[in-house]
Short mmCIF file of C-alpha atoms and ligand atoms in Angstrom, two decimals:
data_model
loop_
_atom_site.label_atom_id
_atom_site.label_comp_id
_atom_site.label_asym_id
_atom_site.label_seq_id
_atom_site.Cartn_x
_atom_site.Cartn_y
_atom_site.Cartn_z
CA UNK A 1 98.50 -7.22 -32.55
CA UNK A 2 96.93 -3.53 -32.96
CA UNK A 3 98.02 -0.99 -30.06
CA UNK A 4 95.42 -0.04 -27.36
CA UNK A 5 93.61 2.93 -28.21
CA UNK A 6 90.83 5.34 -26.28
CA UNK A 7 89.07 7.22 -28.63
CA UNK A 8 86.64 9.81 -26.94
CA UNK A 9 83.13 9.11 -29.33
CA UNK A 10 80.55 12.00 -28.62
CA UNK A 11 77.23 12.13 -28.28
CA UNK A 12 77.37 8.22 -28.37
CA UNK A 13 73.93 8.06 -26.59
CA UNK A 14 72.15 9.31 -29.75
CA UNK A 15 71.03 7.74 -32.61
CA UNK A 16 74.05 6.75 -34.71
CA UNK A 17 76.31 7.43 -31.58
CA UNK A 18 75.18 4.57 -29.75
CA UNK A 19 74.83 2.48 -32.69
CA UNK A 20 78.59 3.46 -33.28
CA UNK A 21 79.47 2.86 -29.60
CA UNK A 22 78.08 -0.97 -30.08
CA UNK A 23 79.35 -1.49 -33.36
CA UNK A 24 83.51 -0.66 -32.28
CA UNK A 25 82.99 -2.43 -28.85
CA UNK A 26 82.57 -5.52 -31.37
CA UNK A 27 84.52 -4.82 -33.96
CA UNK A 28 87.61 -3.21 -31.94
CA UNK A 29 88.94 -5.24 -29.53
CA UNK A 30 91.65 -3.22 -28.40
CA UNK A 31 89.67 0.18 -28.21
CA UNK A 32 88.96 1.88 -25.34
CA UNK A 33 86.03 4.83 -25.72
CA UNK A 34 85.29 7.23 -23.60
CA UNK A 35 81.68 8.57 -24.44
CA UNK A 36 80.33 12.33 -23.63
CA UNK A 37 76.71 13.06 -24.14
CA UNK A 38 74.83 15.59 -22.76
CA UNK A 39 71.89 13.36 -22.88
CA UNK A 40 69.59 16.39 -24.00
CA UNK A 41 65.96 15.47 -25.27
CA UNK A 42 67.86 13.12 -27.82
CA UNK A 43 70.42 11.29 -25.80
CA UNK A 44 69.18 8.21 -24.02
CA UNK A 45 71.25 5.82 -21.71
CA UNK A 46 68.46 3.04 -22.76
CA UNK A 47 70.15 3.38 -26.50
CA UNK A 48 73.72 1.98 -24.42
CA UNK A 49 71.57 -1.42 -22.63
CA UNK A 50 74.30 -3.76 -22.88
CA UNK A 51 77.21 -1.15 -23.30
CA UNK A 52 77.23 0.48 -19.77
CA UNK A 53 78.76 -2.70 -18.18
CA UNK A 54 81.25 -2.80 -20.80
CA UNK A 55 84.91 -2.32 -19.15
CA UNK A 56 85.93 -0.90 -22.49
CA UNK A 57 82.74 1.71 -22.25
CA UNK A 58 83.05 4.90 -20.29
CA UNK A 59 79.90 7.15 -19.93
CA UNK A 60 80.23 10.69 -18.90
CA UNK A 61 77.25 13.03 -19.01
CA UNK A 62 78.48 16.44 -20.07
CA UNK A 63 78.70 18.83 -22.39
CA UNK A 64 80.87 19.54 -25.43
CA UNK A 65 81.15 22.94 -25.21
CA UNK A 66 82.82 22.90 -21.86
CA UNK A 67 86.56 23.19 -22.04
CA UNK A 68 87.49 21.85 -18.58
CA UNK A 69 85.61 18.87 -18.78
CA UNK A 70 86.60 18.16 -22.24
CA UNK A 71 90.27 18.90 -21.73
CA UNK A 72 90.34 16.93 -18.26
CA UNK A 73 89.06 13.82 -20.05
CA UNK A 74 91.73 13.97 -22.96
CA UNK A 75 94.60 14.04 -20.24
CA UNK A 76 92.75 11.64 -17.55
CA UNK A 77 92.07 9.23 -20.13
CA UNK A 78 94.75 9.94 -22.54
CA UNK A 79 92.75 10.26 -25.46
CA UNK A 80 94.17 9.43 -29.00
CA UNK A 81 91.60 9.90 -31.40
CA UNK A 82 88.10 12.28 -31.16
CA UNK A 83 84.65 11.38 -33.23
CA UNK A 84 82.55 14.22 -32.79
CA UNK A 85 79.13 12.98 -33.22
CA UNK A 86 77.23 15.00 -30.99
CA UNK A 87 74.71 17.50 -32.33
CA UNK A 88 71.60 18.85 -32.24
CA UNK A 89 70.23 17.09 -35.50
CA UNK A 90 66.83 17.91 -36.27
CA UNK A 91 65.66 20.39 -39.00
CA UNK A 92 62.78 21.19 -37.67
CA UNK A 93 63.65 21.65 -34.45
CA UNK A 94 66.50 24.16 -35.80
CA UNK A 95 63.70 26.22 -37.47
CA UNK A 96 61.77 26.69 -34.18
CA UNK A 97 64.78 27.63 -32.07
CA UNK A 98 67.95 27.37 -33.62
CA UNK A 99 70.23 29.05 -30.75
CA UNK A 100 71.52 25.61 -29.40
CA UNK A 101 72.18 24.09 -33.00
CA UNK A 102 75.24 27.08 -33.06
CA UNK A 103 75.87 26.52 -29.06
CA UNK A 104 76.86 22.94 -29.88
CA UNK A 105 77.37 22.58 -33.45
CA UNK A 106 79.28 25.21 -33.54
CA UNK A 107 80.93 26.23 -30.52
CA UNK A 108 80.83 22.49 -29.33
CA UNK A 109 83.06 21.86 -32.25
CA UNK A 110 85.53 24.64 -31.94
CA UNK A 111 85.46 23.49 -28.37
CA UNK A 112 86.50 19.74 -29.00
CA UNK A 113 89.14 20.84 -31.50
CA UNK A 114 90.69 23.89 -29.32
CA UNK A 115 91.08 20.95 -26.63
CA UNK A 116 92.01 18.27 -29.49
CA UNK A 117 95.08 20.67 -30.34
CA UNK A 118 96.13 21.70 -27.12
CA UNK A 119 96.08 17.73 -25.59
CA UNK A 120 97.65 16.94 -29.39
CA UNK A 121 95.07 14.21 -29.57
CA UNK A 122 96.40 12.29 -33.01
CA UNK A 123 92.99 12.59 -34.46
CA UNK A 124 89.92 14.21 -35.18
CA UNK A 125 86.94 12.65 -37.27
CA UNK A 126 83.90 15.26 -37.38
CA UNK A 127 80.35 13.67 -38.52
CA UNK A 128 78.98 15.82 -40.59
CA UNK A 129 75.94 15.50 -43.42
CA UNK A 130 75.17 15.84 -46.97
CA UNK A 131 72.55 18.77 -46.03
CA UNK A 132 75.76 21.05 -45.90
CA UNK A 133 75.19 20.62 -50.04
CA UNK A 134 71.98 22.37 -49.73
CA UNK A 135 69.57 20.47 -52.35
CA UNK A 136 69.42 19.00 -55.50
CA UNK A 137 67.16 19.53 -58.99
CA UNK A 138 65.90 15.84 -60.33
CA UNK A 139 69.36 15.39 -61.65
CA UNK A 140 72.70 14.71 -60.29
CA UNK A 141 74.47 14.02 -56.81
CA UNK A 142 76.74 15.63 -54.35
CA UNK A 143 80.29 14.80 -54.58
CA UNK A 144 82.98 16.23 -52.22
CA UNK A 145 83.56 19.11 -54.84
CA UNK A 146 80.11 20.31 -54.43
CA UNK A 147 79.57 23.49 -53.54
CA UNK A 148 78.51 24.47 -49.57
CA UNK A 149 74.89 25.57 -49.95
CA UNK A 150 73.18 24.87 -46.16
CA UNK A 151 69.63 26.00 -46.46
CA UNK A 152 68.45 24.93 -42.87
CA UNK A 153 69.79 26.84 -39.31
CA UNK A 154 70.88 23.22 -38.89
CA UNK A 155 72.83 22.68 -42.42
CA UNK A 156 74.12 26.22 -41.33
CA UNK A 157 75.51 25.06 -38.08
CA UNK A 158 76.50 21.90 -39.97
CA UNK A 159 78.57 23.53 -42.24
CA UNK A 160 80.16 26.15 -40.17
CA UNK A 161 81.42 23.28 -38.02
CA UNK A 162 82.98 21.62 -41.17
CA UNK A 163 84.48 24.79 -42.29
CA UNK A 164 85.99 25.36 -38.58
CA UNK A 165 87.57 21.57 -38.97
CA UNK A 166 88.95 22.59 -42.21
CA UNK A 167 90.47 26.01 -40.77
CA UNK A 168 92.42 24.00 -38.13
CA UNK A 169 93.88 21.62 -40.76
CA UNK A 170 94.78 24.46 -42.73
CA UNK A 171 95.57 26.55 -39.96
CA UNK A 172 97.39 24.45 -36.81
CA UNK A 173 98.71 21.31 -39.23
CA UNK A 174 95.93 19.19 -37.39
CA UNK A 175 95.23 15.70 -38.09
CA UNK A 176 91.27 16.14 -38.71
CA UNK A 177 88.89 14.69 -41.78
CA UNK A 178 85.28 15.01 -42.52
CA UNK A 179 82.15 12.53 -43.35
CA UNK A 180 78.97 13.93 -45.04
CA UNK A 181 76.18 10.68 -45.21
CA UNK A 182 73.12 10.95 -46.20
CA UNK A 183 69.86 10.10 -44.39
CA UNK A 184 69.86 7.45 -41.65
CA UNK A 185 67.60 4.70 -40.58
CA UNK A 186 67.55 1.74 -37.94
CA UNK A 187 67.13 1.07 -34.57
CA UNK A 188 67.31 3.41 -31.64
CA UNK A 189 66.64 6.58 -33.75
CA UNK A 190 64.44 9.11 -32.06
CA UNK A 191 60.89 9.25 -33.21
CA UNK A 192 61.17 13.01 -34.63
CA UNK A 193 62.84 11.68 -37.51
CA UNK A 194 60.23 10.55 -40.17
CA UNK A 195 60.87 7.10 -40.58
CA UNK A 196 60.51 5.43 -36.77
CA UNK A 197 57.80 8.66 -36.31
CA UNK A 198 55.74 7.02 -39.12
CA UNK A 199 56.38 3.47 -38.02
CA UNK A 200 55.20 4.70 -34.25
CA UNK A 201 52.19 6.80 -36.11
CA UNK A 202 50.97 3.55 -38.17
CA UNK A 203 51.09 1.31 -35.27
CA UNK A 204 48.96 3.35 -33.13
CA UNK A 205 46.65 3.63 -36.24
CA UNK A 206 47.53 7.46 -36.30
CA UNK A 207 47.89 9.95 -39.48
CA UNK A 208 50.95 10.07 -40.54
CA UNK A 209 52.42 13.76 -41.58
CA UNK A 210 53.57 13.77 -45.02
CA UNK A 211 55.12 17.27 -45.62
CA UNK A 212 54.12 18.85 -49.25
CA UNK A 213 53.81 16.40 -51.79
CA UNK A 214 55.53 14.05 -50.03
CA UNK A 215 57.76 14.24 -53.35
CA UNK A 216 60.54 14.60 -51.72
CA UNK A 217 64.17 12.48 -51.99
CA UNK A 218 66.24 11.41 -49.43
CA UNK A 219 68.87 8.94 -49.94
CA UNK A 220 68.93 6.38 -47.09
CA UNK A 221 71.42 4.73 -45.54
CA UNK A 222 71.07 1.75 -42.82
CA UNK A 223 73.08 3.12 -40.01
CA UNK A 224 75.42 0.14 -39.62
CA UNK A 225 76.83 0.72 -43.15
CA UNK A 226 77.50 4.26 -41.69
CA UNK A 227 79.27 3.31 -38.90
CA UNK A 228 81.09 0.94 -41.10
CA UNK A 229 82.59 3.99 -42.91
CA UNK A 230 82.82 5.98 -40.17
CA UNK A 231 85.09 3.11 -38.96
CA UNK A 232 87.09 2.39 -42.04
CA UNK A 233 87.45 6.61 -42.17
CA UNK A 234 89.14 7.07 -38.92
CA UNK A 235 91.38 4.48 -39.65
CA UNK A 236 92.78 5.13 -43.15
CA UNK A 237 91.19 8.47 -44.55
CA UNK A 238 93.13 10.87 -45.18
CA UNK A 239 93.45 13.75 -43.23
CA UNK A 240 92.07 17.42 -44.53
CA UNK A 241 89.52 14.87 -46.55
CA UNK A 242 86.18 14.97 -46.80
CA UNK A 243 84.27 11.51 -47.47
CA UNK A 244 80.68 11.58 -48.47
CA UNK A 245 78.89 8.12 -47.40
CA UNK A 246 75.61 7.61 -49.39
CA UNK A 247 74.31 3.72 -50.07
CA UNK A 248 72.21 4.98 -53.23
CA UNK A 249 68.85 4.71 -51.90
CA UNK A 250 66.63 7.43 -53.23
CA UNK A 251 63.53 7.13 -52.70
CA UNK A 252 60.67 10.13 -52.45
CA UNK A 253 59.01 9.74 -48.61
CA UNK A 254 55.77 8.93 -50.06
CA UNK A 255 57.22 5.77 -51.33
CA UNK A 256 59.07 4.96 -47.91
CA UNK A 257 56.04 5.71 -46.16
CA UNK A 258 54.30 3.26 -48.34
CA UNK A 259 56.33 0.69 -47.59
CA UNK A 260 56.24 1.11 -43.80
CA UNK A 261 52.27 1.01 -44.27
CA UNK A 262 53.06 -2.58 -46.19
CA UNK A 263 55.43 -3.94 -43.56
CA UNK A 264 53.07 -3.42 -41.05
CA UNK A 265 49.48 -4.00 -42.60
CA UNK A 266 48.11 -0.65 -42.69
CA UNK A 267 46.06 1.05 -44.86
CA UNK A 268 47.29 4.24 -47.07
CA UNK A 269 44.24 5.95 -45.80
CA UNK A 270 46.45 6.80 -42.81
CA UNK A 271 48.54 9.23 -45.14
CA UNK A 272 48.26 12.98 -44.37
CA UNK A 273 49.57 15.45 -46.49
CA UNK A 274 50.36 18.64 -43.80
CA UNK A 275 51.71 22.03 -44.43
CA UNK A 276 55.33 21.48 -45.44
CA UNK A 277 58.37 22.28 -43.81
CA UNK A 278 59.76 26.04 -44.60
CA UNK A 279 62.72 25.80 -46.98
CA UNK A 280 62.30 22.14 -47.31
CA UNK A 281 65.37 20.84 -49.77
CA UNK A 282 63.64 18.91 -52.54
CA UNK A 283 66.33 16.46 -52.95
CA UNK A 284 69.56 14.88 -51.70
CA UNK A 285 71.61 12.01 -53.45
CA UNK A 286 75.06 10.88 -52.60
CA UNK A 287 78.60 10.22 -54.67
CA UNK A 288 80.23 7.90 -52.39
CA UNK A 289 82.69 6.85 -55.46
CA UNK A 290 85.67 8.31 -53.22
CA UNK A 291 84.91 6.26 -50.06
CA UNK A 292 84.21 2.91 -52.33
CA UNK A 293 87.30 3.52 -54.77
CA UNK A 294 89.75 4.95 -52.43
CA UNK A 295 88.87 3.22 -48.76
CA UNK A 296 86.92 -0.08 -50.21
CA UNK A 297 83.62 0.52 -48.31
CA UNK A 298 80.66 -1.22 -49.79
CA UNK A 299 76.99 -0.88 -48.53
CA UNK A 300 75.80 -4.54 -46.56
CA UNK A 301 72.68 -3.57 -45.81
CA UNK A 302 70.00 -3.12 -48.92
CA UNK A 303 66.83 -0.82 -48.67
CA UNK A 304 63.81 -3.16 -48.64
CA UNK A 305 65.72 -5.60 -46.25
CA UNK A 306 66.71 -2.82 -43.88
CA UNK A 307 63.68 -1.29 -43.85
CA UNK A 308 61.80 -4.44 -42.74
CA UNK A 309 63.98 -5.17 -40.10
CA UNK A 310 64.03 -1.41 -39.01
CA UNK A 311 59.96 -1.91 -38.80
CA UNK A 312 60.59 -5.13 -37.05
CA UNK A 313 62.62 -3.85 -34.37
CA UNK A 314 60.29 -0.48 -33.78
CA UNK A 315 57.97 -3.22 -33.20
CA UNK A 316 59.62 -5.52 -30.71
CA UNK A 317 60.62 -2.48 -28.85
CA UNK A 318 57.49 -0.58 -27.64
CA UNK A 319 58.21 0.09 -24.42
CA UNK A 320 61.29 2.04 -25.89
CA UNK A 321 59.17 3.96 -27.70
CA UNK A 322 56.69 4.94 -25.42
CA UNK A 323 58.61 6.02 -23.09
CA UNK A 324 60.06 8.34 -25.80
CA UNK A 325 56.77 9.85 -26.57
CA UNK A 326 55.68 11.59 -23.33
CA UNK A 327 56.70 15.08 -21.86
CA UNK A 328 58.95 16.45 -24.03
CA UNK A 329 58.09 15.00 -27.38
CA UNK A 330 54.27 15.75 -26.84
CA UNK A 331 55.22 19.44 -26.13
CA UNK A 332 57.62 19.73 -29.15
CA UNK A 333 54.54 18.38 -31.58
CA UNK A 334 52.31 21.01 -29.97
CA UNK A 335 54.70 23.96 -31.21
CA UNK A 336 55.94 22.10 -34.49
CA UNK A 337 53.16 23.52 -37.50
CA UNK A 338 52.40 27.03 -35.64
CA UNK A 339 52.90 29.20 -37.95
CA UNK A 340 53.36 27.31 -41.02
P1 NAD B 401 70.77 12.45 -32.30
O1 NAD B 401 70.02 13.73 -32.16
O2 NAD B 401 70.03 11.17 -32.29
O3 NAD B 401 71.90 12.36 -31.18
C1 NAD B 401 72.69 13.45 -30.81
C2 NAD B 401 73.36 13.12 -29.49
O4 NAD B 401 74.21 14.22 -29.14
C3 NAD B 401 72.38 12.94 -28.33
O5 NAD B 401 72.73 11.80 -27.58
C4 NAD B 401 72.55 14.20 -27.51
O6 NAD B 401 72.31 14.01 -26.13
C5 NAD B 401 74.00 14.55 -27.78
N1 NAD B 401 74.27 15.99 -27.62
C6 NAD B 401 73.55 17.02 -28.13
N2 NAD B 401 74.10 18.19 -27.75
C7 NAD B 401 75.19 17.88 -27.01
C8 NAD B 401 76.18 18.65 -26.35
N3 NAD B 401 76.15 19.99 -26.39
N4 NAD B 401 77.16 18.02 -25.69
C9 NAD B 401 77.20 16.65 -25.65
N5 NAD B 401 76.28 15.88 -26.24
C10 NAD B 401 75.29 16.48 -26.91
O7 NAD B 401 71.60 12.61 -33.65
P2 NAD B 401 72.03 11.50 -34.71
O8 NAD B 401 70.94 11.35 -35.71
O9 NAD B 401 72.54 10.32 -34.00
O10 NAD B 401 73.21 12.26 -35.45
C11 NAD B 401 74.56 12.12 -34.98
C12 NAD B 401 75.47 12.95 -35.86
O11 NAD B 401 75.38 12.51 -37.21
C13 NAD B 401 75.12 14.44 -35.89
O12 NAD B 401 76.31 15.17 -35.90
C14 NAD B 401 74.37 14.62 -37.19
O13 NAD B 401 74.53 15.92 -37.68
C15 NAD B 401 75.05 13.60 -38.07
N6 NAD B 401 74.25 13.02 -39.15
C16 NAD B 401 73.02 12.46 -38.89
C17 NAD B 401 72.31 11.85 -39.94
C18 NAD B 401 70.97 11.21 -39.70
O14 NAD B 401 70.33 10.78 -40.67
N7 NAD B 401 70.48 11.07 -38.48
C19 NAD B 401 72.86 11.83 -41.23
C20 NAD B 401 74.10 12.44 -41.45
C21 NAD B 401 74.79 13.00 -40.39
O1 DAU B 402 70.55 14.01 -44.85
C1 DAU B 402 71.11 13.83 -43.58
C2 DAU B 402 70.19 14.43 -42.55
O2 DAU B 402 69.05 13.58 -42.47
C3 DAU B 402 70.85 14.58 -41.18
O3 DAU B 402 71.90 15.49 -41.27
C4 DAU B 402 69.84 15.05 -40.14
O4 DAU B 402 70.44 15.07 -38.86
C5 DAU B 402 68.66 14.10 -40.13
O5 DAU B 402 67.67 14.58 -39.24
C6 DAU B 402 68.07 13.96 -41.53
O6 DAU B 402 67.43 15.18 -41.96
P1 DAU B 402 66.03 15.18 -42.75
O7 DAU B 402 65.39 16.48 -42.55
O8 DAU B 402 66.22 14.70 -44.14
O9 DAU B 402 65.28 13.99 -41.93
P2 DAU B 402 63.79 13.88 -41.37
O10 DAU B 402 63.63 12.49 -40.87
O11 DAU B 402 63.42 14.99 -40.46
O12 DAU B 402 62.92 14.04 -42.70
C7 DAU B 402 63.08 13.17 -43.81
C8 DAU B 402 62.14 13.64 -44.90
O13 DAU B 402 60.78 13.40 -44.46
C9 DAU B 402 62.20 15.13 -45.19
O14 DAU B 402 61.98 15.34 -46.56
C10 DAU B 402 61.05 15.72 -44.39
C11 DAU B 402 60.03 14.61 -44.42
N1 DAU B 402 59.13 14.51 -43.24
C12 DAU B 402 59.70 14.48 -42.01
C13 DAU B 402 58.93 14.36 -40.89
C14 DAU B 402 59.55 14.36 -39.52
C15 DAU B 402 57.77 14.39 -43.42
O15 DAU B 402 57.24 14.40 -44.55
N2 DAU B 402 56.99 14.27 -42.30
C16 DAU B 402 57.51 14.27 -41.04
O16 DAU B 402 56.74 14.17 -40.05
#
């Protein structure tokens, strides 16, 4: 029988958080999380329905960057391991004000590990991205090797964070590692992000903002087969490692668009090609060979079937959505192509 743990998961009410938070609370039995999230425009308790009941599942809203609280929840709950997914995640958002990507993606990291060391937590797993690569000509992928070319305020936050986790290994002995995954998609992702924007767009029979060309590559992964590896990393990566998680989906966002627009019925007349994103990287592809060969993760989810349950789920799950798109989000799309 596996030893209790508590692991403290951040921002776990976001995106891939919460979809982590679900995914251990079935998979580990024995584990005990502890979950801090801000809940800023991108955290939402709604993601957790299910979870907040959960004796194993402990919400606190706060924030990573301060000390007390994170130092008072490593003793009070004596903390083993840390996953650091919160973030502020959105390019775009980082090139109209990118002040908070540095307050928490930055000092929010140096934060959590400062603490990490002091409560000598056994662990520290920091989510990171493939956008820390900077971007890619037609040919070729990123491996771990790669050099560090952020090209966004938020790769640059990214990246500094990662270099900060690699300092304290180096540095203080610490027992930290590093995942860099490529694009995500499923449910419970916030509809800034183009794919559930374009599914949200297409159902309300709305354009749908293609940046550029709309030539660009991303590499999607379905979420679950992240948290998978984030899983199977924590547990047996190494530490000072970096593992880069990438399914080998490329596909330019015309095409994904195009295939939302089949899913759901809708005519490519709905298409809009809109002034494109400043310093938009052309393309990302992962080199997961280290993860497959050394930790035996595989990819369970593939593209087309992920994508139609992804559409599916948008679907069932309007109410979700709409709340999402008041307030806030209407206010961030009034300020998002001035002066491009
Ligand atoms: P998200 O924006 O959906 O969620 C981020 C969460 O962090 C939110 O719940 C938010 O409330 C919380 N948060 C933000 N600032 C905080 C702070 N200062 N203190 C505490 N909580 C705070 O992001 P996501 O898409 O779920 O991404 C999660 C992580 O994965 C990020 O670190 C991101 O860089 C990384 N990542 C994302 C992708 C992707 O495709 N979405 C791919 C690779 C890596
Ligand atoms: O690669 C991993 C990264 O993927 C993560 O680190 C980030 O947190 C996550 O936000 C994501 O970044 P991207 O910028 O690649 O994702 P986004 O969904 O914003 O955009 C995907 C592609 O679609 C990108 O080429 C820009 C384009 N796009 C995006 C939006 C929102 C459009 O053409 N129209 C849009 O309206």
């Amino acid at each position: 029988m596996t030893a209790p743990q508590t692991l403290l998961v951040t921002g776990g009410a976001g995106f891939i958080g919460a979809n982590f938070v679900r995914y251990l609370l079935d998979a580990a039995p024995s584990v005990r999380i502890v979950n801090l999230d801000a809940l800023t425009y991108a955290g939402n308790l709604a993601n957790l329905a299910g979870c907040l009941d959960d004796p194993r599942h402990v919400f606190v809203r706060g924030n990573i960057t301060n000390s007390e609280l994170v130092g008072y929840l490593l003793q009070t709950f004596e903390v083993d391991g840390i996953i650091n997914f919160a973030a502020e995640s959105h390019v775009d958002r980082s090139i109209l004000g990118p002040v908070t990507f540095v307050e928490t993606n930055v000092k929010g990291t140096l934060t959590l590990l400062t603490a990490a060391r002091e409560a000598r937590v056994r662990r520290f797993l920091q989510i990171s991205t493939d956008e820390v690569y900077g971007s890619l000509g037609p040919t070729g992928s990123f491996r771990e090797d790669s050099p560090i070319r952020p090209n966004s305020p938020y790769s640059a936050s990214k990246a500094a964070a990662d270099h900060l986790v690699r300092a304290f290994v180096h540095t203080h002995g610490m027992d930290a590692l590093i995942t860099r995954s490529s694009n995500n998609y499923g449910p419970w992702q916030f509809p800034e992000k183009m794919i559930p924007l374009m599914i949200h767009n297409a159902r309300c029979d709305r354009p749908l903002p293609l940046y550029g060309d709309g030539r660009n590559v991303r590499d999607w992964i379905h979420v679950l087969d992240h948290c998978r590896a984030v899983w199977q990393v924590y547990r047996k990566g190494r530490s000072g490692e970096v593992y880069n998680v990438g399914a080998g989906n490329e596909r330019t966002n015309l095409e994904v668009v195009r295939t939302i627009l089949r899913r759901l019925g809708k005519p490519e007349s709905l298409i809009q090609f809109v002034a494109d994103r400043p310093g938009h990287d052309r393309r990302y592809a992962i080199d997961a060979t280290k993860l497959r060969s050394e930790l035996g993760w595989r990819p369970r989810v593939d593209f087309e079937s992920g994508i139609a349950q992804t559409v599916a789920w948008y679907l069932d799950h309007p109410d979700w959505l709409d709340k999402i798109v008041s307030g806030e989000y209407r206010k961030y799309y009034r300020t998002l192509y001035e002066g491009r």
